[in-house]
């Protein structure tokens, strides 16, 4: 893992980067975020492996965990560091998806699940949540990790997202294609439900996300990079997501042709 491991995204939002290697060799990286609530407490979004720098940030900011009110796990397949983070900060209330409850059933999960509208209402003063439609949050294929719960910190207008949406800065040799890119995860085609209307539902959800993204200033993506308002030399985040949607239109149309007939077109 290289680069900064603690990124102060904005006043009251920190993105912590962690290491995740495939087969112990290929570094994909992962992340979690720490956000300050309106009342002065803190919430953690997801979990990653901690190094001295990231552990110090959590301890110093939350008073050794005393002001860490809850940990919200937003990606059903990001389970590797859930137990370790809970052991470090056991007083924080623990929330996760249905798959977290099933895979780590011995942990003291709160009854509300992070994909549930009731949880979204519970934390609505600080966070705005959205869950992709038309795709399975947990697919029958355990290797397809497209679905997740996206969270927007209202105070800083920062989007925290796991695999669903990726942002990456391109290395110098590839900058003939641009400085960076924003894309939907390539697993979309395999994540779409095998039923009529699924592609249209995803398209409609993505358009709602684009509209919601109009005031966004920052984007923190799990396995790639962070896009900060102070360093964004390209389009605003909403325009980036709109471009990402255009680039998966072929995938959506192919799904519609297969499941709805050759005459199907984009949902209006």
Short mmCIF file of N, CA, C and O in Angstrom, two decimals, residues 139-204:
data_model
loop_
_atom_site.label_atom_id
_atom_site.label_comp_id
_atom_site.label_asym_id
_atom_site.label_seq_id
_atom_site.Cartn_x
_atom_site.Cartn_y
_atom_site.Cartn_z
N UNK A 139 -25.54 -11.31 -4.87
CA UNK A 139 -25.85 -12.11 -6.05
C UNK A 139 -25.65 -13.60 -5.76
O UNK A 139 -24.91 -13.97 -4.84
N UNK A 140 -26.28 -14.46 -6.55
CA UNK A 140 -26.03 -15.90 -6.39
C UNK A 140 -24.56 -16.26 -6.61
O UNK A 140 -24.07 -17.23 -6.04
N UNK A 141 -23.87 -15.48 -7.43
CA UNK A 141 -22.44 -15.70 -7.66
C UNK A 141 -21.63 -14.90 -6.63
O UNK A 141 -21.64 -13.68 -6.66
N UNK A 142 -20.95 -15.56 -5.70
CA UNK A 142 -20.24 -14.84 -4.64
C UNK A 142 -19.07 -14.00 -5.14
O UNK A 142 -18.51 -13.23 -4.37
N UNK A 143 -18.71 -14.15 -6.41
CA UNK A 143 -17.61 -13.35 -6.96
C UNK A 143 -18.08 -12.04 -7.55
O UNK A 143 -17.26 -11.23 -7.99
N UNK A 144 -19.38 -11.81 -7.59
CA UNK A 144 -19.93 -10.57 -8.13
C UNK A 144 -20.26 -9.64 -6.97
O UNK A 144 -21.17 -9.90 -6.19
N UNK A 145 -19.50 -8.56 -6.87
CA UNK A 145 -19.60 -7.67 -5.72
C UNK A 145 -20.06 -6.27 -6.12
O UNK A 145 -19.58 -5.27 -5.60
N UNK A 146 -20.99 -6.18 -7.04
CA UNK A 146 -21.42 -4.87 -7.54
C UNK A 146 -22.23 -4.10 -6.50
O UNK A 146 -22.03 -2.92 -6.27
N UNK A 147 -23.19 -4.76 -5.88
CA UNK A 147 -24.14 -4.07 -5.02
C UNK A 147 -23.54 -3.60 -3.71
O UNK A 147 -22.70 -4.28 -3.11
N UNK A 148 -23.99 -2.44 -3.24
CA UNK A 148 -23.59 -1.92 -1.93
C UNK A 148 -24.57 -0.82 -1.56
O UNK A 148 -25.39 -0.40 -2.37
N UNK A 149 -24.47 -0.38 -0.33
CA UNK A 149 -25.26 0.77 0.14
C UNK A 149 -24.36 2.00 0.03
O UNK A 149 -23.28 2.03 0.61
N UNK A 150 -24.79 2.98 -0.72
CA UNK A 150 -24.02 4.22 -0.88
C UNK A 150 -24.46 5.20 0.20
O UNK A 150 -25.66 5.30 0.51
N UNK A 151 -23.52 5.94 0.76
CA UNK A 151 -23.84 6.89 1.83
C UNK A 151 -23.26 8.27 1.50
O UNK A 151 -22.09 8.37 1.11
N UNK A 152 -24.07 9.29 1.67
CA UNK A 152 -23.64 10.67 1.47
C UNK A 152 -23.68 11.39 2.81
O UNK A 152 -24.72 11.42 3.48
N UNK A 153 -22.54 11.94 3.22
CA UNK A 153 -22.47 12.73 4.44
C UNK A 153 -22.98 14.13 4.12
O UNK A 153 -22.38 14.86 3.32
N UNK A 154 -24.11 14.48 4.71
CA UNK A 154 -24.78 15.72 4.33
C UNK A 154 -23.92 16.96 4.60
O UNK A 154 -23.87 17.89 3.79
N UNK A 155 -23.25 16.99 5.75
CA UNK A 155 -22.53 18.21 6.14
C UNK A 155 -21.41 18.56 5.19
O UNK A 155 -21.12 19.73 4.95
N UNK A 156 -20.75 17.54 4.63
CA UNK A 156 -19.61 17.78 3.75
C UNK A 156 -19.92 17.45 2.29
O UNK A 156 -19.06 17.64 1.43
N UNK A 157 -21.12 16.96 2.02
CA UNK A 157 -21.50 16.55 0.67
C UNK A 157 -20.43 15.63 0.06
O UNK A 157 -19.87 15.87 -1.01
N UNK A 158 -20.15 14.55 0.82
CA UNK A 158 -19.16 13.55 0.41
C UNK A 158 -19.85 12.22 0.22
O UNK A 158 -20.58 11.75 1.10
N UNK A 159 -19.61 11.59 -0.93
CA UNK A 159 -20.15 10.26 -1.22
C UNK A 159 -19.12 9.20 -0.85
O UNK A 159 -18.00 9.21 -1.35
N UNK A 160 -19.53 8.29 0.02
CA UNK A 160 -18.73 7.12 0.38
C UNK A 160 -19.35 5.92 -0.33
O UNK A 160 -20.53 5.63 -0.16
N UNK A 161 -18.55 5.24 -1.18
CA UNK A 161 -19.09 4.14 -1.98
C UNK A 161 -18.08 3.02 -2.05
O UNK A 161 -16.86 3.25 -2.13
N UNK A 162 -18.60 1.81 -2.03
CA UNK A 162 -17.73 0.65 -2.17
C UNK A 162 -17.69 0.24 -3.65
O UNK A 162 -17.54 1.08 -4.52
N UNK A 163 -17.91 -1.01 -3.98
CA UNK A 163 -17.59 -1.46 -5.34
C UNK A 163 -18.50 -0.89 -6.43
O UNK A 163 -18.13 -0.89 -7.60
N UNK A 164 -19.69 -0.45 -6.09
CA UNK A 164 -20.67 -0.04 -7.10
C UNK A 164 -20.11 0.99 -8.08
O UNK A 164 -20.32 0.91 -9.29
N UNK A 165 -19.43 1.97 -7.57
CA UNK A 165 -18.89 3.06 -8.38
C UNK A 165 -17.40 3.20 -8.07
O UNK A 165 -17.01 3.21 -6.90
N UNK A 166 -16.59 3.31 -9.10
CA UNK A 166 -15.14 3.41 -8.93
C UNK A 166 -14.64 4.74 -9.47
O UNK A 166 -15.13 5.24 -10.48
N UNK A 167 -13.66 5.29 -8.76
CA UNK A 167 -12.94 6.48 -9.25
C UNK A 167 -11.46 6.17 -9.18
O UNK A 167 -10.97 5.63 -8.17
N UNK A 168 -10.74 6.48 -10.23
CA UNK A 168 -9.30 6.20 -10.25
C UNK A 168 -8.54 7.31 -10.98
O UNK A 168 -8.99 7.79 -12.02
N UNK A 169 -7.41 7.70 -10.41
CA UNK A 169 -6.50 8.60 -11.10
C UNK A 169 -5.58 7.76 -11.97
O UNK A 169 -5.03 6.76 -11.51
N UNK A 170 -5.40 8.16 -13.20
CA UNK A 170 -4.60 7.37 -14.13
C UNK A 170 -3.12 7.71 -13.98
O UNK A 170 -2.76 8.87 -13.77
N UNK A 171 -2.25 6.72 -14.09
CA UNK A 171 -0.81 6.98 -14.06
C UNK A 171 -0.39 7.77 -15.30
O UNK A 171 -1.08 7.77 -16.33
N UNK A 172 0.75 8.42 -15.20
CA UNK A 172 1.22 9.31 -16.27
C UNK A 172 1.18 8.69 -17.66
O UNK A 172 0.74 9.34 -18.62
N UNK A 173 1.61 7.42 -17.87
CA UNK A 173 1.60 6.87 -19.23
C UNK A 173 0.21 6.76 -19.85
O UNK A 173 0.07 6.67 -21.07
N UNK A 174 -0.84 6.75 -19.02
CA UNK A 174 -2.20 6.57 -19.53
C UNK A 174 -2.98 7.88 -19.61
O UNK A 174 -4.15 7.87 -19.97
N UNK A 175 -2.33 8.99 -19.31
CA UNK A 175 -3.08 10.25 -19.25
C UNK A 175 -3.44 10.82 -20.61
O UNK A 175 -4.08 11.86 -20.68
N UNK A 176 -3.06 10.12 -21.68
CA UNK A 176 -3.59 10.49 -23.00
C UNK A 176 -5.10 10.25 -23.03
O UNK A 176 -5.81 10.82 -23.86
N UNK A 177 -5.60 9.39 -22.12
CA UNK A 177 -7.03 9.11 -22.03
C UNK A 177 -7.73 10.00 -21.00
O UNK A 177 -8.92 9.87 -20.78
N UNK A 178 -6.98 10.90 -20.37
CA UNK A 178 -7.52 11.76 -19.33
C UNK A 178 -6.76 11.59 -18.04
O UNK A 178 -5.96 10.67 -17.88
N UNK A 179 -7.00 12.50 -17.12
CA UNK A 179 -6.28 12.44 -15.84
C UNK A 179 -6.86 11.38 -14.91
O UNK A 179 -6.16 10.81 -14.09
N UNK A 180 -8.17 11.12 -15.04
CA UNK A 180 -8.82 10.18 -14.14
C UNK A 180 -10.08 9.66 -14.81
O UNK A 180 -10.43 10.07 -15.92
N UNK A 181 -10.74 8.74 -14.13
CA UNK A 181 -11.98 8.19 -14.67
C UNK A 181 -12.92 7.81 -13.54
O UNK A 181 -12.49 7.50 -12.43
N UNK A 182 -14.21 7.84 -13.85
CA UNK A 182 -15.26 7.42 -12.93
C UNK A 182 -16.13 6.43 -13.69
O UNK A 182 -16.63 6.75 -14.77
N UNK A 183 -16.29 5.23 -13.14
CA UNK A 183 -17.01 4.18 -13.85
C UNK A 183 -17.86 3.36 -12.87
O UNK A 183 -17.51 3.21 -11.70
N UNK A 184 -18.95 2.79 -13.39
CA UNK A 184 -19.64 1.77 -12.62
C UNK A 184 -18.81 0.49 -12.68
O UNK A 184 -18.10 0.23 -13.65
N UNK A 185 -18.91 -0.29 -11.63
CA UNK A 185 -18.14 -1.53 -11.52
C UNK A 185 -18.43 -2.43 -12.73
O UNK A 185 -19.59 -2.56 -13.16
N UNK A 186 -17.42 -3.06 -13.29
CA UNK A 186 -17.61 -3.89 -14.49
C UNK A 186 -18.49 -5.11 -14.26
O UNK A 186 -18.89 -5.77 -15.23
N UNK A 187 -18.82 -5.43 -13.02
CA UNK A 187 -19.68 -6.57 -12.73
C UNK A 187 -21.16 -6.29 -12.92
O UNK A 187 -21.99 -7.16 -12.62
N UNK A 188 -21.53 -5.10 -13.41
CA UNK A 188 -22.94 -4.74 -13.55
C UNK A 188 -23.72 -5.79 -14.33
O UNK A 188 -24.82 -6.19 -13.93
N UNK A 189 -23.20 -6.22 -15.47
CA UNK A 189 -23.93 -7.16 -16.31
C UNK A 189 -24.28 -8.45 -15.58
O UNK A 189 -25.35 -9.03 -15.82
N UNK A 190 -23.41 -8.90 -14.69
CA UNK A 190 -23.67 -10.13 -13.95
C UNK A 190 -24.52 -9.89 -12.70
O UNK A 190 -25.08 -10.83 -12.14
N UNK A 191 -24.59 -8.62 -12.26
CA UNK A 191 -25.36 -8.30 -11.06
C UNK A 191 -26.82 -8.00 -11.36
O UNK A 191 -27.67 -8.13 -10.47
N UNK A 192 -27.13 -7.59 -12.59
CA UNK A 192 -28.52 -7.28 -12.93
C UNK A 192 -29.40 -8.51 -12.74
O UNK A 192 -29.03 -9.63 -13.10
N UNK A 193 -30.57 -8.28 -12.16
CA UNK A 193 -31.50 -9.39 -11.96
C UNK A 193 -31.95 -9.95 -13.31
O UNK A 193 -32.17 -9.21 -14.25
N UNK A 194 -32.11 -11.24 -13.36
CA UNK A 194 -32.49 -11.91 -14.62
C UNK A 194 -34.00 -11.85 -14.78
O UNK A 194 -34.69 -12.86 -14.71
N UNK A 195 -34.51 -10.64 -14.97
CA UNK A 195 -35.95 -10.45 -15.08
C UNK A 195 -36.24 -9.19 -15.88
O UNK A 195 -35.41 -8.26 -15.92
N UNK A 196 -37.40 -9.11 -16.50
CA UNK A 196 -37.76 -7.89 -17.23
C UNK A 196 -37.81 -6.69 -16.28
O UNK A 196 -38.22 -6.81 -15.13
N UNK A 197 -37.36 -5.55 -16.79
CA UNK A 197 -37.42 -4.32 -16.02
C UNK A 197 -36.20 -4.04 -15.17
O UNK A 197 -36.06 -2.93 -14.65
N UNK A 198 -35.30 -5.01 -15.03
CA UNK A 198 -34.15 -4.80 -14.15
C UNK A 198 -33.23 -3.70 -14.68
O UNK A 198 -32.77 -2.84 -13.93
N UNK A 199 -32.94 -3.74 -15.98
CA UNK A 199 -32.06 -2.72 -16.56
C UNK A 199 -32.69 -1.34 -16.44
O UNK A 199 -32.01 -0.35 -16.13
N UNK A 200 -33.99 -1.23 -16.70
CA UNK A 200 -34.67 0.04 -16.58
C UNK A 200 -34.67 0.55 -15.15
O UNK A 200 -34.53 1.75 -14.90
N UNK A 201 -34.81 -0.37 -14.19
CA UNK A 201 -34.78 0.03 -12.78
C UNK A 201 -33.41 0.57 -12.40
O UNK A 201 -33.30 1.57 -11.69
N UNK A 202 -32.36 -0.10 -12.89
CA UNK A 202 -31.02 0.40 -12.59
C UNK A 202 -30.79 1.76 -13.25
O UNK A 202 -30.25 2.68 -12.62
N UNK A 203 -31.22 1.90 -14.48
CA UNK A 203 -31.04 3.17 -15.19
C UNK A 203 -31.75 4.31 -14.46
O UNK A 203 -31.21 5.40 -14.29
N UNK A 204 -32.97 4.04 -14.01
CA UNK A 204 -33.73 5.07 -13.29
C UNK A 204 -33.04 5.41 -11.97
O UNK A 204 -32.98 6.59 -11.58
#
